[in-house]
Short mmCIF file of C-alpha atoms and ligand atoms in Angstrom, two decimals:
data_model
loop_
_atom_site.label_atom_id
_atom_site.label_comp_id
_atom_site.label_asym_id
_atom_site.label_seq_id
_atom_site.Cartn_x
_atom_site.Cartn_y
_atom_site.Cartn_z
CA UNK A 1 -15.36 12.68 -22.95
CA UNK A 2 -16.44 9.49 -21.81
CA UNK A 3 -17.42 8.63 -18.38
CA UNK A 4 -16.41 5.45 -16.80
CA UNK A 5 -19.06 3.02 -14.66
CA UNK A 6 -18.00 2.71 -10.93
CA UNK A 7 -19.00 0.23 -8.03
CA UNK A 8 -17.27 0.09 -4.71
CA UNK A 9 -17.46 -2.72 -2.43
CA UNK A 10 -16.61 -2.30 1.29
CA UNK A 11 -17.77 1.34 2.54
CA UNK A 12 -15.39 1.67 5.78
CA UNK A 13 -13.14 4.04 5.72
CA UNK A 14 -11.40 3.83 2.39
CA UNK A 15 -14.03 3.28 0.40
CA UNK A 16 -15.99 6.27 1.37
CA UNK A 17 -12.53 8.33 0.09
CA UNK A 18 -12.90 6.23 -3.11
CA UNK A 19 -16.77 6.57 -3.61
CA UNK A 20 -16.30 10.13 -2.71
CA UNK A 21 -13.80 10.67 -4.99
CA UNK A 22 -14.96 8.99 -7.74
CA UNK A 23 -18.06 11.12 -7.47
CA UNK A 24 -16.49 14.31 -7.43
CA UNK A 25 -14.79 13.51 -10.48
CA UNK A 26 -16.32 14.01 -13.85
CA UNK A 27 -14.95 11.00 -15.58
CA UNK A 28 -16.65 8.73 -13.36
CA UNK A 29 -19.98 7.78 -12.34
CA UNK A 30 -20.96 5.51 -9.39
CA UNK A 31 -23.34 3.24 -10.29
CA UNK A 32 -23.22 0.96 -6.98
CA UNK A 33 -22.23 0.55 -3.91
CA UNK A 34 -21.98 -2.84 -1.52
CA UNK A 35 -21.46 -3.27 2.34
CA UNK A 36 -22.09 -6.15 4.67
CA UNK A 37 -23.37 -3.97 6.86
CA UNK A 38 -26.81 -2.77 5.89
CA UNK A 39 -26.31 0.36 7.82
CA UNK A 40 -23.36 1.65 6.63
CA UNK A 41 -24.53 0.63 3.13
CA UNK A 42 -27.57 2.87 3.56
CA UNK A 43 -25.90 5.87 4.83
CA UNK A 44 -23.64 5.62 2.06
CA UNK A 45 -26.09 4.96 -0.73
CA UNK A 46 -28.24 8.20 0.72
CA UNK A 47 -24.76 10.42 1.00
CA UNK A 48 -23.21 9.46 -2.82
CA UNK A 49 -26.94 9.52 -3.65
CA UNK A 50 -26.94 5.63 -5.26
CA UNK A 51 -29.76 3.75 -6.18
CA UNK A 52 -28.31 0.60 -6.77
CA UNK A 53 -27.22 -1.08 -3.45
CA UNK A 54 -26.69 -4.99 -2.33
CA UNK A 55 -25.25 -6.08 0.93
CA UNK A 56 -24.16 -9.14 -1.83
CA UNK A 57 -20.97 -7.79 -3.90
CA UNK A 58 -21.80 -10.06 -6.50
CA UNK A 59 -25.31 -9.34 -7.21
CA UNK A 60 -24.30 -5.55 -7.08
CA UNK A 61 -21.49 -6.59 -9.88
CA UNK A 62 -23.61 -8.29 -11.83
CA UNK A 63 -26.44 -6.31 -11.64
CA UNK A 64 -24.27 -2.89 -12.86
CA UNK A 65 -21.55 -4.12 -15.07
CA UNK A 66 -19.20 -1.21 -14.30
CA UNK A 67 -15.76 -0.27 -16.36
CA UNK A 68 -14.13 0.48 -12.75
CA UNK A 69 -14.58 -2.57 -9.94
CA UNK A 70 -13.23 -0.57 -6.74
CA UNK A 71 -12.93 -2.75 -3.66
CA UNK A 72 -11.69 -1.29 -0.25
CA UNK A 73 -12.62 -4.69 2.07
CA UNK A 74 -9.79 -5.57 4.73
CA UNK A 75 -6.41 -7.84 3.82
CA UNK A 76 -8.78 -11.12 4.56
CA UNK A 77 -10.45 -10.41 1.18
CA UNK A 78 -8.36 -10.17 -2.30
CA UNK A 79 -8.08 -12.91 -4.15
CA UNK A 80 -12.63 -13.52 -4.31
CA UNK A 81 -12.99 -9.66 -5.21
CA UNK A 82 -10.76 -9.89 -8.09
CA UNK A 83 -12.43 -12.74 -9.36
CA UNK A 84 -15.22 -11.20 -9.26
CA UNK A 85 -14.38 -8.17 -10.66
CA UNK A 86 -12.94 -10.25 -13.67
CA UNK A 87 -16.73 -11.85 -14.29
CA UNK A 88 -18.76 -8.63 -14.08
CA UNK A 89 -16.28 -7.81 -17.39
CA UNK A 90 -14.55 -4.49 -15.60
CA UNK A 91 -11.67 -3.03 -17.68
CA UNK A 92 -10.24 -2.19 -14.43
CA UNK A 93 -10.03 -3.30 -11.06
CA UNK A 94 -9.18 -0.93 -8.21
CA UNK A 95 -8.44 -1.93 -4.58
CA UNK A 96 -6.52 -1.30 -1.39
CA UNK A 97 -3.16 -2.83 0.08
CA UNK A 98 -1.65 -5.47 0.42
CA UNK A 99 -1.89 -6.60 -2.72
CA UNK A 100 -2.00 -10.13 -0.82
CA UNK A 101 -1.49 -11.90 2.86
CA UNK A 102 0.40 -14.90 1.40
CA UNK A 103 2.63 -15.22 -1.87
CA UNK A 104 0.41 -18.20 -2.84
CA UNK A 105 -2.69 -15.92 -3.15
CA UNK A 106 -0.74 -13.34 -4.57
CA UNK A 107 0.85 -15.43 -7.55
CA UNK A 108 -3.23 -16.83 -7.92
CA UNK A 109 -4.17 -13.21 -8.20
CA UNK A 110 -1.77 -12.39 -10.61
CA UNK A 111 -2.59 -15.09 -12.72
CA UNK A 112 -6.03 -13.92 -13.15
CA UNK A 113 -5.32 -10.83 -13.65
CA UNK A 114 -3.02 -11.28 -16.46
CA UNK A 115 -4.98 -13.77 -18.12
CA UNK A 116 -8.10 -11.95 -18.18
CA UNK A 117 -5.98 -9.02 -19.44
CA UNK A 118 -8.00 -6.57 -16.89
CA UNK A 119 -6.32 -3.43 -15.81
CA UNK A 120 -5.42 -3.24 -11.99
CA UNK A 121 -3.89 -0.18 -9.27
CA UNK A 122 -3.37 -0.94 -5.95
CA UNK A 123 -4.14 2.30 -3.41
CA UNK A 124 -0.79 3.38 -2.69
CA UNK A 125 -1.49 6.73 -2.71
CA UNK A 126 0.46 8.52 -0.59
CA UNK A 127 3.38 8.70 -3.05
CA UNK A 128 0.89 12.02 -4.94
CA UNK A 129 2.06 14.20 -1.53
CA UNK A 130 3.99 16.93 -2.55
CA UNK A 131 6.32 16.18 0.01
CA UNK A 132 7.21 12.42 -0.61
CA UNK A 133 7.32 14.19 -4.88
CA UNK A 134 9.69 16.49 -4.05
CA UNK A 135 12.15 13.45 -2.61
CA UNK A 136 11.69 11.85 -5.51
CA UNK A 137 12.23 14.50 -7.45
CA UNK A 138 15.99 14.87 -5.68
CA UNK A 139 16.75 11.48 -6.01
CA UNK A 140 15.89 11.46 -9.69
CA UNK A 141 17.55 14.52 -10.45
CA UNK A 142 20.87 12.65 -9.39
CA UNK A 143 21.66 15.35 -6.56
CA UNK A 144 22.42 12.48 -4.53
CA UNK A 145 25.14 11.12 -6.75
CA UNK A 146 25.42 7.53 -6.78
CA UNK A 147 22.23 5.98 -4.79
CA UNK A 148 23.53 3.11 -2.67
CA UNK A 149 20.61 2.82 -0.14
CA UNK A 150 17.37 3.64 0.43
CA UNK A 151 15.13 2.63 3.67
CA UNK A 152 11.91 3.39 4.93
CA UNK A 153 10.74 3.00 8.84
CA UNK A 154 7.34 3.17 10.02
CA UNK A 155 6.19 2.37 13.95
CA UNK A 156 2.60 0.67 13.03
CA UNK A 157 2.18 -3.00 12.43
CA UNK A 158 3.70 -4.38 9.37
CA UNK A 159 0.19 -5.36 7.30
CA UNK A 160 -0.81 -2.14 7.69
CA UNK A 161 2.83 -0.20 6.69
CA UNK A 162 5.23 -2.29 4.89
CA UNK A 163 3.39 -1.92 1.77
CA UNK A 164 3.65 1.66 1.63
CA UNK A 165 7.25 1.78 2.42
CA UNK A 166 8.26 -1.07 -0.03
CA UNK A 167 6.25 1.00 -2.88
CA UNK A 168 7.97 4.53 -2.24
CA UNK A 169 11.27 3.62 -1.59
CA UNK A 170 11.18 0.85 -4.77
CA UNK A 171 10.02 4.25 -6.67
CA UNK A 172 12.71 6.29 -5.37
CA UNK A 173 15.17 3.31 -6.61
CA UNK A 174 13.75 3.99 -10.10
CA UNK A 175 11.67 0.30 -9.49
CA UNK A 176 14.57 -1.39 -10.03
CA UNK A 177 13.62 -5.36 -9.55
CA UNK A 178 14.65 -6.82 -6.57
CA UNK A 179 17.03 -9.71 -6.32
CA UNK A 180 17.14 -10.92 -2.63
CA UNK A 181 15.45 -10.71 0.93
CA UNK A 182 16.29 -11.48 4.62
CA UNK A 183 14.16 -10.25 8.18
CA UNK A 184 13.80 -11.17 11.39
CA UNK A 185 10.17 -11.23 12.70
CA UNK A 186 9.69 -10.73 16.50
CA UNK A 187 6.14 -10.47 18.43
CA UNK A 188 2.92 -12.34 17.88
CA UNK A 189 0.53 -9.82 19.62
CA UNK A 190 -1.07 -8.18 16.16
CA UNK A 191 -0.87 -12.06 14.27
CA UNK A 192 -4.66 -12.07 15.39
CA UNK A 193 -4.98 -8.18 14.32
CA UNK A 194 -7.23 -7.53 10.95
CA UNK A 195 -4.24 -6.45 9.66
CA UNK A 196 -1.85 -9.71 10.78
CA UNK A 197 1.30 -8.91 11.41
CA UNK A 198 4.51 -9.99 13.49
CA UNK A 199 5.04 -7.18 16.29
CA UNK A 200 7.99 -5.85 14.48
CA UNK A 201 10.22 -6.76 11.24
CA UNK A 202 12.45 -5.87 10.02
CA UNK A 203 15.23 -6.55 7.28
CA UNK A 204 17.05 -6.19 4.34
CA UNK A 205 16.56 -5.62 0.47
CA UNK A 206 18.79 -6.57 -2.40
CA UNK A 207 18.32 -4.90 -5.46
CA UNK A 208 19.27 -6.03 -9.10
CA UNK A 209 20.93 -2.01 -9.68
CA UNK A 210 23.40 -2.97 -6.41
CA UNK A 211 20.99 -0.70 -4.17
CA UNK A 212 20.43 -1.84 -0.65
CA UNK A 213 16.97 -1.66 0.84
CA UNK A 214 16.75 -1.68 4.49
CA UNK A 215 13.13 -1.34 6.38
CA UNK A 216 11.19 -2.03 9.52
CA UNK A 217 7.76 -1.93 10.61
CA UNK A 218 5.97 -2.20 14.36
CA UNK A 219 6.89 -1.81 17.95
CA UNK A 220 10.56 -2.09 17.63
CA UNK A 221 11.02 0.43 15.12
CA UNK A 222 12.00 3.88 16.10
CA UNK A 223 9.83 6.96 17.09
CA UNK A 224 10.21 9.93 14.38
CA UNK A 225 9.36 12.55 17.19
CA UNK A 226 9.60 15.25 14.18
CA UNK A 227 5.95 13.90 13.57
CA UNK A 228 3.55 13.85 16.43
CA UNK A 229 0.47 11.62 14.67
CA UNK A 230 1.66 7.96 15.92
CA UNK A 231 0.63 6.38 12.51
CA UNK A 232 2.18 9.46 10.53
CA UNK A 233 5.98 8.45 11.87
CA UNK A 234 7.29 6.93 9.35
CA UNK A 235 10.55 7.96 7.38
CA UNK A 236 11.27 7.10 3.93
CA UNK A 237 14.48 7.89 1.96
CA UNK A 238 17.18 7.53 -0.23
CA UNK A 239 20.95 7.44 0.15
CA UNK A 240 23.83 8.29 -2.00
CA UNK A 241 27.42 9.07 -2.43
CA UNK A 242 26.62 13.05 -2.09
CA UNK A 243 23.57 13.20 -0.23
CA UNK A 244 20.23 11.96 1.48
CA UNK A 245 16.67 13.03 0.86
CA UNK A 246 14.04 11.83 2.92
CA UNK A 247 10.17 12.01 3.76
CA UNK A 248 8.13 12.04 7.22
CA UNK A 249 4.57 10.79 5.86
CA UNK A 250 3.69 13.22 8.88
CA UNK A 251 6.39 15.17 8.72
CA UNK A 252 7.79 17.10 5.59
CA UNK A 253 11.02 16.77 3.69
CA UNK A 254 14.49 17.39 4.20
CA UNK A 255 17.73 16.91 2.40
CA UNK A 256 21.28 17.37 2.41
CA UNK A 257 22.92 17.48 -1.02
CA UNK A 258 26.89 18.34 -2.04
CA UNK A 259 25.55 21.01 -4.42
CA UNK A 260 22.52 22.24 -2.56
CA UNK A 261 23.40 22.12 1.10
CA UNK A 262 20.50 21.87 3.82
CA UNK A 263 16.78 22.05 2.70
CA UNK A 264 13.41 21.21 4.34
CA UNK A 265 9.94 21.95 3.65
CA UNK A 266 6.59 20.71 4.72
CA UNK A 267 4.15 18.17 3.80
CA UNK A 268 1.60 15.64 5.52
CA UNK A 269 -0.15 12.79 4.54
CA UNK A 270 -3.84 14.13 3.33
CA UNK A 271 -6.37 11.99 1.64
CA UNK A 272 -8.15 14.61 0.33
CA UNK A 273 -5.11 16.14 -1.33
CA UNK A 274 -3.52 12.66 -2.58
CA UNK A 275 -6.90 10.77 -3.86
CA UNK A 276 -8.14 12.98 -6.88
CA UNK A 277 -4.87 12.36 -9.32
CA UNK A 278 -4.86 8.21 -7.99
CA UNK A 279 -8.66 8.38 -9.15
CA UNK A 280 -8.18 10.49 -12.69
CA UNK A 281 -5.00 8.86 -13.58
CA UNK A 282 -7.23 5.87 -13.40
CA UNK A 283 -8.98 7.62 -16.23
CA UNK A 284 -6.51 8.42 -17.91
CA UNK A 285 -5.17 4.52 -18.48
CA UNK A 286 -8.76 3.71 -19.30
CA UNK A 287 -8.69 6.95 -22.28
CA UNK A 288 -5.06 4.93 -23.20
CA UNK A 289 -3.11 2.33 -22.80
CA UNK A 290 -0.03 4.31 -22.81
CA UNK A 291 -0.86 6.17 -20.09
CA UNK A 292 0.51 3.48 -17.37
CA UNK A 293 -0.92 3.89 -14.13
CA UNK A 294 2.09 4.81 -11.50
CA UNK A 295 0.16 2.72 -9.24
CA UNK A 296 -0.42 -0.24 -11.63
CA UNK A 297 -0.79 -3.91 -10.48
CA UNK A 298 2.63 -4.91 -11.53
CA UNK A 299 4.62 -2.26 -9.64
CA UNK A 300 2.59 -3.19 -6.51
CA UNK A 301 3.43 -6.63 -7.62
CA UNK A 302 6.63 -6.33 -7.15
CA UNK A 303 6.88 -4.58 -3.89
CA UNK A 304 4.44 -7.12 -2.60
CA UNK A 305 6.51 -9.79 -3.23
CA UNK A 306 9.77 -7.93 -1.26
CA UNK A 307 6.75 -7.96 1.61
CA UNK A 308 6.51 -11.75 1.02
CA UNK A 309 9.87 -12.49 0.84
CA UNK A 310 10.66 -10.93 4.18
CA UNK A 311 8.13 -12.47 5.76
CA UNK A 312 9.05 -15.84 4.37
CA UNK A 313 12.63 -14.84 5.34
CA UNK A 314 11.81 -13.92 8.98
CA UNK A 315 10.16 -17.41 9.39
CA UNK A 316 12.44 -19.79 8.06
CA UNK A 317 15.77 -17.87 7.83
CA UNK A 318 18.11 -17.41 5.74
CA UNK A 319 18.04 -15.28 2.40
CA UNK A 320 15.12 -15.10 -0.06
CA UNK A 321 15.53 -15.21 -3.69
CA UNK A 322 13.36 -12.64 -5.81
CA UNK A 323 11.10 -13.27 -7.90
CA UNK A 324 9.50 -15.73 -5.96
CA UNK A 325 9.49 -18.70 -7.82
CA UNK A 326 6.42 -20.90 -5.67
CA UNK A 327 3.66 -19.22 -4.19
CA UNK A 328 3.32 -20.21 0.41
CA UNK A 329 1.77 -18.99 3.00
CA UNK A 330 3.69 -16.63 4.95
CA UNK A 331 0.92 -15.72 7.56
CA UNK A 332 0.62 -19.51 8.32
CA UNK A 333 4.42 -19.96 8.70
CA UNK A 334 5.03 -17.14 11.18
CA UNK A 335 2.24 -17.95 13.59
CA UNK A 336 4.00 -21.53 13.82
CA UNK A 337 7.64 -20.19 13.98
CA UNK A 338 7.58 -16.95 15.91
CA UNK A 339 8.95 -17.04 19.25
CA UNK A 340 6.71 -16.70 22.23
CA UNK A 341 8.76 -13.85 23.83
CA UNK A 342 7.09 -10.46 23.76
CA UNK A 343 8.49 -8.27 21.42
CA UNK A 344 10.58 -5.43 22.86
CA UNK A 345 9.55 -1.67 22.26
CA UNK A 346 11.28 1.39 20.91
CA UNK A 347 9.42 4.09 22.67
CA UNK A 348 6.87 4.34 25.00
CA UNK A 349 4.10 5.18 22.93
CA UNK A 350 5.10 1.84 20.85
CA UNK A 351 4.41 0.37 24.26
CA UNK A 352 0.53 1.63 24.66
CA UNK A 353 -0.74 1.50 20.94
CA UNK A 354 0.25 -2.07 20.66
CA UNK A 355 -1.52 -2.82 24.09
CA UNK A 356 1.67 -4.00 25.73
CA UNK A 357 2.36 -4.29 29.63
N1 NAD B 401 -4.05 3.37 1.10
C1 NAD B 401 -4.16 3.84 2.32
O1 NAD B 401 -3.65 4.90 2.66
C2 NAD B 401 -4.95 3.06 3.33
C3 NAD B 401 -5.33 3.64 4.55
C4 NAD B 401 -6.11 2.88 5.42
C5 NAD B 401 -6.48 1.57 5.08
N2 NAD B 401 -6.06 1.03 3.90
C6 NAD B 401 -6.45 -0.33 3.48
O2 NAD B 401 -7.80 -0.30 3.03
C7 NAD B 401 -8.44 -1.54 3.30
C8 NAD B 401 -9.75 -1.25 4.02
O3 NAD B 401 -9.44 -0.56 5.22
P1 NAD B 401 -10.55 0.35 5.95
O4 NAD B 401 -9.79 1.10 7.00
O5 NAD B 401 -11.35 1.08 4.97
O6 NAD B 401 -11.42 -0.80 6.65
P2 NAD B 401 -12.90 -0.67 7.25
O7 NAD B 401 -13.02 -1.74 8.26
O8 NAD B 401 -13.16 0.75 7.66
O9 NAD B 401 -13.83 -0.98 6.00
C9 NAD B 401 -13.95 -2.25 5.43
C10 NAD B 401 -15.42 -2.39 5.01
O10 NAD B 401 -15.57 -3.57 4.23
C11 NAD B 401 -16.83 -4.14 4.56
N3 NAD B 401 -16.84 -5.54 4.13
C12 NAD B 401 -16.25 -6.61 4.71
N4 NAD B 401 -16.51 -7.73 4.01
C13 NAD B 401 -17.26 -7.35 2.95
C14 NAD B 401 -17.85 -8.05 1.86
N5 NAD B 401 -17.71 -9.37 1.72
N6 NAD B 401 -18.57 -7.35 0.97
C15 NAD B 401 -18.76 -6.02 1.09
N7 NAD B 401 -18.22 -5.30 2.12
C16 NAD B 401 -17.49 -5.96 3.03
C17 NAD B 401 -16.94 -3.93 6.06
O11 NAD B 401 -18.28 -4.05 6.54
C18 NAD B 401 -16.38 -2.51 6.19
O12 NAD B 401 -17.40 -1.53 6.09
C19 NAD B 401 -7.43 -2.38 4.07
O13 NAD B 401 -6.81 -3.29 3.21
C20 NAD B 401 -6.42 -1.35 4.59
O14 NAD B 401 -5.13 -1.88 4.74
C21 NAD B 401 -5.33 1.76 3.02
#
């Protein structure tokens, strides 16, 4: 079988998973590695044992030609990457969400990438757990009768969450397009985080099959005290006429279905468990076309522009059509339009981790 060329770009935290991943898979061979910090580069390029290493992404590109351009740099830095993952002639570009901070790069981005005809999959990993598979696995098995709403919740900051929640819950909805948005935004104490945000959104989701979307991210969301890891309290789910079935990312499952009563089981978020199929199903698209990625570009796509659309939505008010038809920049339009009042918590520990008084 033939092994695919690697290079990953930004060795924090998530690329070492993807580096280290990657490696241990025998599809895949990591040809180089780039950090801007010659430190962490070296560590890496001793640990994945590397030769080829640049603290310039480009020269490390260039230099390696790989099939798979993996980059795991923070939101500030999409739009250059996949450019230059385009030029270096990869067949596929990996990298971490968001897809984008502001519709206008991510309508740029997507241009690219669809005119270069380059394969793309955007980390959204957590949707291999066998806890957030088994919820999908109710709702698709129609146990919940007619699906009317599903919702997802998570207490850390928006840039950071919303992605995640958009992605699983738009799978649990059968990724159904989305017609409509509209969010409130409150908060500006993470807009200078790495990960920008408004303290706390939240809002709602129309969807073209009549299903209602509701979510909220940050401070003003609700503790899920079934999960103690602060990050890991989020709640994802789906409702219909005869049931619910829902996910805690650190949490488990439960459900409660006309036909199958009360049931519950466990599951946590765990890298190691949910990167190996994200990486070989990456192999898998390369082997054949047919073999769609479940975390491909355009799915992302559209959950990132539900992300946009609230934003947009909690900014200037009012409802947001979907698809986006011009591309604007969301981050720049809530810094000028959020109010200056602090944002007001759900729970104590809301309180502390965002550093509140
Ligand atoms: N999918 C998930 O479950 C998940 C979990 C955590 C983080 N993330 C996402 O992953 C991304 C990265 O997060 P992280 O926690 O790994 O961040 P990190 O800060 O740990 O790592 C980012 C790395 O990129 C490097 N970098 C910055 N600019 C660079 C450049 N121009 N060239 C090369 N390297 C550069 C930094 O030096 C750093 O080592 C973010 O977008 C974040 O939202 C996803």
């Amino acid at each position: 079988m033939r092994k695919y060329t690697v290079v990953v770009i930004g060795l924090g935290k998530r690329g070492q998973h993807h580096a280290a991943t990657f490696k241990a898979n025998p599809r895949f061979e990591v040809v180089g590695l780039c950090d801007i910090d010659q430190a962490r580069l070296d560590a890496a390029a001793a640990k994945f044992g590397v030769p080829l290493k640049d603290k310039d992404a480009a020269a490390v590109a260039h230099a390696a030609k790989p099939d798979v351009f993996c980059f795991c740099t923070l939101p500030n830095l999409r739009a250059p990457m996949i450019q230059l993952g385009i030029e270096c002639g990869a067949k596929l570009i990996a990298f971490e969400k968001p897809v984008a901070l502001t519709s206008a790069e991510l309508l740029a981005v997507r241009q690219s990438i669809r005119a270069a005809g380059v394969k793309a999959v955007v980390s959204h990993q957590h949707r291999y757990g066998a806890h957030y598979r088994k919820v999908k696995e109710i709702v698709a098995s129609g146990a919940l009768g007619r699906l009317h709403t599903v919702y997802g919740s998570a207490t850390g900051w928006m840039t950071h969450m919303l992605s995640h929640l958009i992605d699983y819950t738009c799978w649990f909805n059968g990724c159904a397009p989305a017609t409509w948005a509209m969010a409130q935004a409150a908060g500006r104490a993470k807009l200078a985080d790495n990960h920008p945000s408004p303290d706390y959104l939240g809002g709602f989701v129309q969807f073209g099959n009549g299903v209602r979307g509701v979510y909220e991210c940050g401070a003003g969301a609700p503790d899920q005290p079934e999960a103690a890891k602060w990050w890991g309290k989020c709640r994802l789910g789906a409702q219909g006429a005869e049931g619910f079935a829902e996910v805690l990312t650190n949490g488990g499952w439960r459900a409660v279905t006309k036909s199958g009563g009360y049931q519950s089981g466990e599951g946590a978020m765990n890298y190691e468990m949910d990167m190996p199929p994200y990486i070989q199903q990456m192999a898998d698209w390369l082997d054949d076309d047919r073999q769609l990625h479940p975390c491909n570009f355009d799915s992302a796509c559209q959950g990132a522009e539900i992300m946009l659309a609230l934003q947009r939505s909690a900014a200037e008010g009012g409802q947001i059509a979907l698809p986006l038809a011009t591309g604007a920049d969301e981050q720049a339009m809530l810094k000028t339009r959020l109010p200056e009042r602090p944002v007001l918590v759900s729970c104590e520990q809301n309180r502390r981790e965002f550093g509140l008084q």
